[in-house]
CSV table of C-alpha atoms and ligand atoms in Angstrom, one decimal:
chain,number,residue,atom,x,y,z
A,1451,UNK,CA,13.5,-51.6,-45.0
A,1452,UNK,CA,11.5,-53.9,-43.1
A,1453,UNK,CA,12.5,-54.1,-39.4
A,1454,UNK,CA,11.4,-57.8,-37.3
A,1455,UNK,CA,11.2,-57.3,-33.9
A,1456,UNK,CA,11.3,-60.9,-32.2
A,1457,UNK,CA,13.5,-63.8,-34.5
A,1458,UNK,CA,11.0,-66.8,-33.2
A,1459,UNK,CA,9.5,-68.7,-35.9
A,1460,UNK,CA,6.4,-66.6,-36.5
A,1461,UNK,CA,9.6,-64.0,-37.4
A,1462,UNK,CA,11.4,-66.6,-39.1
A,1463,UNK,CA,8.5,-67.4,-41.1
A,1464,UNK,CA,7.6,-63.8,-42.4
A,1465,UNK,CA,11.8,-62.7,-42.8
A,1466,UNK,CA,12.5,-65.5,-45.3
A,1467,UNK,CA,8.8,-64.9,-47.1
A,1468,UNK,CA,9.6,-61.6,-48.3
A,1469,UNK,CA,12.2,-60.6,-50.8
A,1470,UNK,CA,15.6,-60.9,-50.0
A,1471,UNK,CA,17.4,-58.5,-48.7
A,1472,UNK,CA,14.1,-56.1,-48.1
A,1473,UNK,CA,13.6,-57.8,-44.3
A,1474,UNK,CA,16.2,-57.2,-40.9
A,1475,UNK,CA,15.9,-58.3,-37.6
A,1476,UNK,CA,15.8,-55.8,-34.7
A,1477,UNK,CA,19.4,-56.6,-32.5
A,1478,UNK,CA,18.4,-56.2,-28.7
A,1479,UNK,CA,19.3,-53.4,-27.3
A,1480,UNK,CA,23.3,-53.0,-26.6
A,1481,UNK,CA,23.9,-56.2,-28.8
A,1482,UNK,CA,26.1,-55.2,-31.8
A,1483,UNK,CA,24.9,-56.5,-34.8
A,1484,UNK,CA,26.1,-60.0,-35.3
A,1485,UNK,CA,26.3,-62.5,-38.5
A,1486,UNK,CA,23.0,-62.5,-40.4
A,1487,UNK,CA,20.3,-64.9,-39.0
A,1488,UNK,CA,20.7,-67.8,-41.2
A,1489,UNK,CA,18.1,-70.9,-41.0
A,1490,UNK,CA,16.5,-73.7,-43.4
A,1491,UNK,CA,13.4,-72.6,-44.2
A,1492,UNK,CA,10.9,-75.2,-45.6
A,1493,UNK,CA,8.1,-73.6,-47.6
A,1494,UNK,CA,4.6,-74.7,-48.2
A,1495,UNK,CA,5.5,-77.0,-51.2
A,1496,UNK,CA,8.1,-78.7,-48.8
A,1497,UNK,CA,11.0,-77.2,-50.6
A,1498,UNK,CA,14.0,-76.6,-48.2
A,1499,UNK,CA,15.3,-72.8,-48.9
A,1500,UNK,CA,18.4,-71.4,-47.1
A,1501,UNK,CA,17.5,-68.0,-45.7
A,1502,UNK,CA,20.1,-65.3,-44.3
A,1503,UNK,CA,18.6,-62.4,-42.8
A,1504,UNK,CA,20.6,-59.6,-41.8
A,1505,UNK,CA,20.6,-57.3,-38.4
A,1506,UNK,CA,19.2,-54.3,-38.6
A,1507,UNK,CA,21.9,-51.6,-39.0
A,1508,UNK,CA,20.6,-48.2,-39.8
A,1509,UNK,CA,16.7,-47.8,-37.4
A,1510,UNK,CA,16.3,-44.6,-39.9
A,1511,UNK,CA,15.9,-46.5,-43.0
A,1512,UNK,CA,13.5,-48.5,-41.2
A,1513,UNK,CA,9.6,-48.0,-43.2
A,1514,UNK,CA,7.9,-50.3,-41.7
A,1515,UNK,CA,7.9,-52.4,-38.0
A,1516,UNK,CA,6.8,-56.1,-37.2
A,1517,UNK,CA,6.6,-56.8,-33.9
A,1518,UNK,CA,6.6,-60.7,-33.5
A,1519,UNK,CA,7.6,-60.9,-29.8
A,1520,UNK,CA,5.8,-62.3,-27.0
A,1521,UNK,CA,2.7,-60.4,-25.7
A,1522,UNK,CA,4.7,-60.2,-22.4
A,1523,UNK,CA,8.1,-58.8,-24.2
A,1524,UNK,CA,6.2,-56.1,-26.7
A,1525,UNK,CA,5.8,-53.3,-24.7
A,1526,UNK,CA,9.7,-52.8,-23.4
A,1527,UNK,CA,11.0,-54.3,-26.9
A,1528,UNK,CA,9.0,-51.3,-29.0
A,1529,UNK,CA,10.2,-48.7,-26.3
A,1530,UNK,CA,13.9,-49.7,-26.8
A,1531,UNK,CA,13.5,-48.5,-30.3
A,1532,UNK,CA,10.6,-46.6,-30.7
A,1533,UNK,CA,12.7,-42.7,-30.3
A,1534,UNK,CA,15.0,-44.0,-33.1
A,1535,UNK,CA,12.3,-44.9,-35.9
A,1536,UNK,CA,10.6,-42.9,-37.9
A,1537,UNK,CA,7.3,-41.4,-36.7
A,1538,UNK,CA,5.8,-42.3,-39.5
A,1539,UNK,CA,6.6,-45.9,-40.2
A,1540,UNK,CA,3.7,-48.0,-39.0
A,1541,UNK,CA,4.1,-50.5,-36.4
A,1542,UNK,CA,2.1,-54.1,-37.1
A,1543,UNK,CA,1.2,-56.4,-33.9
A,1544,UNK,CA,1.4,-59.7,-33.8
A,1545,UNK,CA,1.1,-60.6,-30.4
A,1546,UNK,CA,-1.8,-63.4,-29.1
A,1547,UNK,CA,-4.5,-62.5,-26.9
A,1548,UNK,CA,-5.7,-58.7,-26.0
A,1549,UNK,CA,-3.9,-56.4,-23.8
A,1550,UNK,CA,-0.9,-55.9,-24.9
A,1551,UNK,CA,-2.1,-54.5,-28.8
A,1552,UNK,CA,-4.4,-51.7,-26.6
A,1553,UNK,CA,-0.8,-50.7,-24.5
A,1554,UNK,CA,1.5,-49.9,-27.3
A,1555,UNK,CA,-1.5,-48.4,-28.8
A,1556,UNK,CA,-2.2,-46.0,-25.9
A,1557,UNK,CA,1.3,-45.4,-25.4
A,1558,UNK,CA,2.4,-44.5,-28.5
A,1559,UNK,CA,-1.5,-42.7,-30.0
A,1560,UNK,CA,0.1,-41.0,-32.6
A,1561,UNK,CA,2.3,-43.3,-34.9
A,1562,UNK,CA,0.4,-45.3,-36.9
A,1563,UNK,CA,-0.5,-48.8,-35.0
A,1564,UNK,CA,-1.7,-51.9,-36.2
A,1565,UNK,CA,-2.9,-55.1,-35.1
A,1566,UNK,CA,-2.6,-58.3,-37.4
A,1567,UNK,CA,-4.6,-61.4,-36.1
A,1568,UNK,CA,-2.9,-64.7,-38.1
A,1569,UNK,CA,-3.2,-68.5,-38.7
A,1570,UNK,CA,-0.1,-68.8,-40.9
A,1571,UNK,CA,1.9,-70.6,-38.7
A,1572,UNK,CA,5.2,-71.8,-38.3
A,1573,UNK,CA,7.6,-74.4,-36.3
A,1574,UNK,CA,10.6,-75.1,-35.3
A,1575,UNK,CA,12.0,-78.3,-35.1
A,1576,UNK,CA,15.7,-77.6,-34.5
A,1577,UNK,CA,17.4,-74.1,-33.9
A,1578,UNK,CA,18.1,-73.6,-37.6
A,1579,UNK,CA,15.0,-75.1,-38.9
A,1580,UNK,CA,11.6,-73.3,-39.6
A,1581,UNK,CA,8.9,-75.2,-41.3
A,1582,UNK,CA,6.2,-73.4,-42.8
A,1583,UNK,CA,3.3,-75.2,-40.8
A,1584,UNK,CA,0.1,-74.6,-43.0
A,1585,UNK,CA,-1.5,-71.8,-45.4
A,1586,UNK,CA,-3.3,-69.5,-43.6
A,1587,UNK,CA,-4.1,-65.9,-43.6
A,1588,UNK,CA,-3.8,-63.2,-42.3
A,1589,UNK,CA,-6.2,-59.8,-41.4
A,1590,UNK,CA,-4.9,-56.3,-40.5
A,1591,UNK,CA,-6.5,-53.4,-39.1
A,1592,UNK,CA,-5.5,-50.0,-37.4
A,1593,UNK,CA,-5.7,-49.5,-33.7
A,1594,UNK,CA,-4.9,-45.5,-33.9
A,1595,UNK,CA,-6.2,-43.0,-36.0
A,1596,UNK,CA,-2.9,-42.3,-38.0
A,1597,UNK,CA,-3.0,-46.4,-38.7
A,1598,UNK,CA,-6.2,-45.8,-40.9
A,1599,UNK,CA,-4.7,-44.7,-43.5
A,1600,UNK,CA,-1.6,-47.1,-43.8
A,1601,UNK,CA,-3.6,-50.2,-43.8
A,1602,UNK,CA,-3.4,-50.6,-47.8
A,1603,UNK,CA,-0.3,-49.4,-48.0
A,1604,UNK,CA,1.4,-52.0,-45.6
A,1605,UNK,CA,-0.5,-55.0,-47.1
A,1606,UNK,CA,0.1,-53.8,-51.1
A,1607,UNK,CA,3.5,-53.8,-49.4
A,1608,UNK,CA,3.9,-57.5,-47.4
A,1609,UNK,CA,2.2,-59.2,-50.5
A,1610,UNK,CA,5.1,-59.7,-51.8
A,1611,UNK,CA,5.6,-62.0,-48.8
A,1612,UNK,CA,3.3,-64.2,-51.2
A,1613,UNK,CA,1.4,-64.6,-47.7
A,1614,UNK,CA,-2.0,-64.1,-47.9
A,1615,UNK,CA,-3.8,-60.6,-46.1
A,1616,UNK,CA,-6.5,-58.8,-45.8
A,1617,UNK,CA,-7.8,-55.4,-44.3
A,1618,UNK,CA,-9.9,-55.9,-41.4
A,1619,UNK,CA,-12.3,-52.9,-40.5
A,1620,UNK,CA,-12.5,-54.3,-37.1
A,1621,UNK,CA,-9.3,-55.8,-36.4
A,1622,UNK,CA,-10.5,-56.1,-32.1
A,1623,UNK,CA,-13.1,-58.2,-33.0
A,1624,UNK,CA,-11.3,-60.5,-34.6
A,1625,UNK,CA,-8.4,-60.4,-32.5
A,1626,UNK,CA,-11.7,-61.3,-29.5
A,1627,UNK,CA,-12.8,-64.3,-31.9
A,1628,UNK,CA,-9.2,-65.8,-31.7
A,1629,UNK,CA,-8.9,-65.0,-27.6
A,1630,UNK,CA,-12.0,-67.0,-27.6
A,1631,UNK,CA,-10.5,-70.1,-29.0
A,1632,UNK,CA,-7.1,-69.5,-27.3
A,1633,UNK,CA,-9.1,-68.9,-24.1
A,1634,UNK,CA,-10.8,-72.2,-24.2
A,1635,UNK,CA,-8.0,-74.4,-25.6
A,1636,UNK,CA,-4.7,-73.2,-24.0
A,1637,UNK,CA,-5.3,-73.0,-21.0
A,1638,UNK,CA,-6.4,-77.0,-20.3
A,1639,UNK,CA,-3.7,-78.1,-22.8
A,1640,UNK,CA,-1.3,-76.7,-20.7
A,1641,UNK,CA,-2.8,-78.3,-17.0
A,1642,UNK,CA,-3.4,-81.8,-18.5
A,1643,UNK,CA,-0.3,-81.8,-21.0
A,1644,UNK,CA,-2.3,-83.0,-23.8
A,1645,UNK,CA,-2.5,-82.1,-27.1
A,1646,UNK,CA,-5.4,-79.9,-28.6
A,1647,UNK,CA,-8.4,-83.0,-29.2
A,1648,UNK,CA,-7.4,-84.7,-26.2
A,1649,UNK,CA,-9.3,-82.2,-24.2
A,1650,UNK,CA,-12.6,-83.0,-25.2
A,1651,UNK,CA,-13.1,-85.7,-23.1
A,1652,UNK,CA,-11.5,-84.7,-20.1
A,1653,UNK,CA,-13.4,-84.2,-16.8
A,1654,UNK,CA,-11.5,-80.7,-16.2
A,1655,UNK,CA,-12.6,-79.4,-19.7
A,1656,UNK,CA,-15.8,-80.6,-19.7
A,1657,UNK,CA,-17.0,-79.5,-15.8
A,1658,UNK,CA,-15.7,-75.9,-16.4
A,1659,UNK,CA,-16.3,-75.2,-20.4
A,1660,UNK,CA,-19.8,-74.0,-20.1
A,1661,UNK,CA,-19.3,-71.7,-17.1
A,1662,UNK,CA,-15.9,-70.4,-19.0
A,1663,UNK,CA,-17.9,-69.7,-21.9
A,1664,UNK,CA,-20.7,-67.8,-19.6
A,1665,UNK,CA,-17.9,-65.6,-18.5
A,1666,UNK,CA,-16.8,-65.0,-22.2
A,1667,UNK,CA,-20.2,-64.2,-23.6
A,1668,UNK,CA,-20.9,-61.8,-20.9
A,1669,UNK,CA,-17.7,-59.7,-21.2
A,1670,UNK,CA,-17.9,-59.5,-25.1
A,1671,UNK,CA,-21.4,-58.2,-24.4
A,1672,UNK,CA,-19.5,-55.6,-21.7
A,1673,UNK,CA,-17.1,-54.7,-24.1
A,1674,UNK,CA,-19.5,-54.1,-27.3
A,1675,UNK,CA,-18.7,-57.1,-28.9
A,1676,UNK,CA,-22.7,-57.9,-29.2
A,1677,UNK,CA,-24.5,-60.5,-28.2
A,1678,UNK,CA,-23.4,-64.3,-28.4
A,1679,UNK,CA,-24.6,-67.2,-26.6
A,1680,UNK,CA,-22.3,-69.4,-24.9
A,1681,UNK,CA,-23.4,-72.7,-26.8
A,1682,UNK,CA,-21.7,-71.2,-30.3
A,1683,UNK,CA,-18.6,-70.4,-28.1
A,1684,UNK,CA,-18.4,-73.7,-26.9
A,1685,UNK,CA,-18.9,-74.5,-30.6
A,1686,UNK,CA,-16.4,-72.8,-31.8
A,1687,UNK,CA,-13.8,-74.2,-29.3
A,1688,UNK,CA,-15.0,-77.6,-29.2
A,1689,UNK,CA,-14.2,-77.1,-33.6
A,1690,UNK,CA,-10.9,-75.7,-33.3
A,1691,UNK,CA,-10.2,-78.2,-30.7
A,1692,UNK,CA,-11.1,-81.0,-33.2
A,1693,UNK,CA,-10.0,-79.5,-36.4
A,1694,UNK,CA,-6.2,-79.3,-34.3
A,1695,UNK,CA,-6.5,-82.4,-32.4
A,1696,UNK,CA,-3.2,-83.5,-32.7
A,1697,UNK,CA,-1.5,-79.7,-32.6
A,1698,UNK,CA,0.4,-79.2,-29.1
A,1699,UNK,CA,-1.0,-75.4,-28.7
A,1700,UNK,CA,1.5,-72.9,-28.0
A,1701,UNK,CA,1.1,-72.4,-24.0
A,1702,UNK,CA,1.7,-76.2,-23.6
A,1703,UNK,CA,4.7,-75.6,-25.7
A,1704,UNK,CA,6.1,-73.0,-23.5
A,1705,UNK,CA,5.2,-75.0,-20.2
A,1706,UNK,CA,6.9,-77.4,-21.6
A,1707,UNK,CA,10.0,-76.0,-22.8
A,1708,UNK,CA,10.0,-73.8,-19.2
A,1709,UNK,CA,9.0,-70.6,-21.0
A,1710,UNK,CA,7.0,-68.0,-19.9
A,1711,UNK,CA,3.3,-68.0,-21.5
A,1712,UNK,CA,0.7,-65.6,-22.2
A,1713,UNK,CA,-1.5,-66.7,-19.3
A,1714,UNK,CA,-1.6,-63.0,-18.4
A,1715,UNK,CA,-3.2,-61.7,-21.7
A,1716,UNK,CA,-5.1,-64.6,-22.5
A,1717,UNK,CA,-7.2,-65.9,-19.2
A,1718,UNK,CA,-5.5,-63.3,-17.3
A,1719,UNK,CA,-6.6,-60.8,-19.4
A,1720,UNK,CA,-10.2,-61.6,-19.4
A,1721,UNK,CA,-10.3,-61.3,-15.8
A,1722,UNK,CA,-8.6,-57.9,-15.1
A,1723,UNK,CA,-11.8,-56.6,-17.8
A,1724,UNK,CA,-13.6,-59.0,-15.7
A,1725,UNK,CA,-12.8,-56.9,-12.9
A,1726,UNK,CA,-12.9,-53.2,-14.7
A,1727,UNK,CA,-16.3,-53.9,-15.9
A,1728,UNK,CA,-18.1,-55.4,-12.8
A,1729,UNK,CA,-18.4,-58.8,-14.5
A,1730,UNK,CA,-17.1,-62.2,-11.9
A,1731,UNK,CA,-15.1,-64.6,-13.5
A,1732,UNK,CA,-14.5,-67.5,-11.5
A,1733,UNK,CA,-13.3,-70.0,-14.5
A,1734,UNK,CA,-10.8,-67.6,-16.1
A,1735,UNK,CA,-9.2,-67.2,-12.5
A,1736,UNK,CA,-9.3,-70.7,-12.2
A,1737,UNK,CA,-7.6,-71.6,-15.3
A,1738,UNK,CA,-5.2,-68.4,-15.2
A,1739,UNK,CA,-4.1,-69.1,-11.3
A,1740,UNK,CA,-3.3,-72.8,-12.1
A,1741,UNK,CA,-1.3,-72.2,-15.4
A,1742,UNK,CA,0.8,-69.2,-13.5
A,1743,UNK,CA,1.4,-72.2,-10.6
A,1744,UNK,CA,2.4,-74.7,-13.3
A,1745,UNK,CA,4.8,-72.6,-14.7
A,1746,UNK,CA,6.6,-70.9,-11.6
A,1747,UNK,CA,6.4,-74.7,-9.9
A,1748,UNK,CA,8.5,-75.4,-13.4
A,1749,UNK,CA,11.0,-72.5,-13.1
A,1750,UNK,CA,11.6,-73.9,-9.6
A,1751,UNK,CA,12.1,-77.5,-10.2
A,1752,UNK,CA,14.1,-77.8,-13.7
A,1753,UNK,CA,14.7,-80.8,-15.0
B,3053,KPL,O1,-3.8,-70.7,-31.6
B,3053,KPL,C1,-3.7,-71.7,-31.0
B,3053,KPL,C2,-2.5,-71.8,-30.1
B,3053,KPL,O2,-2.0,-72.9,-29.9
B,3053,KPL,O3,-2.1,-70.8,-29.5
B,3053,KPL,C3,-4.7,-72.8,-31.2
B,3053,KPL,C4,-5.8,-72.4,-32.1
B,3053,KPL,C5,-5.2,-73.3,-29.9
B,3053,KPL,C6,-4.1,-74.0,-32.0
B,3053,KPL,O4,-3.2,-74.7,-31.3
């Protein structure tokens, strides 16, 4: 059995992807196992499926894990199951930005941990609506020794997801290729409410986008990611940004709907390495001060 840890619509998306019946979601801890889950899910072709996933019953039968929580929720949601699993049944991240993959990882060294970076993405446009948002991919790679060896095995196994995967040798540098991009985008989509392409000609992108991607050269260099110059950062951000343009990226769409975001391992994280490996990082604290303003100023003031 496939256990989902975290029913948003990344784990809507993957739960009614593979087979029927061979996916459960996780119940939080102390719930009792309610109805199945059950949603329209619309699938790539745009046909409208009706998918009913069950809780999770039985955490022995469990084979494999997919975390699809947020970055912030990962760490207490694993250790709430983590003693009844099986030691052997890998565990597969999905969590945005960097920190939070290397903590379960050093908590838990010897199951087998992986990390999955993703663009297969999903949305929600009502409560029992998931829309299949485009065909991506995604890559998977181990982050502890024991997680070499499943890496095959789990992606021989979610093919029949029909998503597409592949293994990834080096799954931290491409997890540091997408913190890049989400570093650059998120961020000022969130403080100026706009959606991805809008940025591009703001004054508050543009004054601080060449000393953000300074910063962000400098600490992949720090952290053995080689060398890259800041102008193909800002490339790369500036394309996503264009290639997206009308996308509302994920941290405006939790400042807007009064949700925490992953501030704290996106910008946030980038300046606690900052800080571990002697590099300053003005622009990140910048960017990750204001959004963590934004968002308490929101919890205070509802609508
Ligand atoms: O991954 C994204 C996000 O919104 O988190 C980007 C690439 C910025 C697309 O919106």
């Amino acid at each position: 059995m496939i256990a989902i840890l975290g029913a948003g619509s990344l784990g809507r998306l993957w739960a009614a992807s593979l087979p029927a019946q061979s996916a459960a979601f996780v119940p939080r801890p102390g719930a009792l196992p309610g109805d199945p889950v059950r949603f329209e899910f619309q699938n790539l072709a745009g046909a409208t499926l009706n998918a009913t996933v069950p809780w999770l019953t039985d955490c022995s039968q469990v084979d494999l894990l997919l975390v699809m929580t947020k970055a912030g929720d990962t760490l207490n949601a694993i250790a709430d199951v983590a003693d009844k699993l099986p030691e052997n049944a890998p565990v597969v991240l999905f969590q945005n930005g960097l920190g939070s993959q290397q903590a379960v990882a050093e908590r838990w060294p010897e199951r087998p941990v992986l990390a999955a970076s993703t663009t297969d993405g999903a949305n929600r446009p009502s409560e029992h609506r998931v829309v299949h948002a485009g065909a991506g991919e995604t890559w998977l790679g181990a982050l502890t020794d024991a997680g070499q060896a499943q890496v095959q095995p789990v992606i021989n196994r979610l093919r029949s997801s029909g998503l597409t995967l592949h293994p990834e040798p080096d799954i931290l540098a491409r997890l540091w290729q997408k913190l890049v991009i989400n570093a650059g985008i998120n961020p000022f989509t969130a403080l100026l409410d706009c959606p991805n392409g809008d940025l591009l000609t703001e004054d508050l992108f543009l004054s601080h986008i060449d000393g953000l991607c300074t910063e962000l050269a400098q600490l992949m260099t720090a952290d053995g990611q080689g060398q890259v110059s800041p102008a193909d950062l800002r490339h790369r951000i500036e394309t996503v940004a264009r290639n997206t343009a009308r996308n509302t990226s994920s941290m405006r769409a939790d400042v807007q709907n009064r949700r925490r975001t992953e501030i704290d391992f996106i910008n946030g994280y980038l300046v606690r390495l900052g800080q571990r490996l002697g590099i300053a990082t003005p622009v990140n604290q910048l960017l990750a001060e204001r959004v963590q303003q934004l968002s308490n100023h929101q919890q205070e003031h509802p609508h």
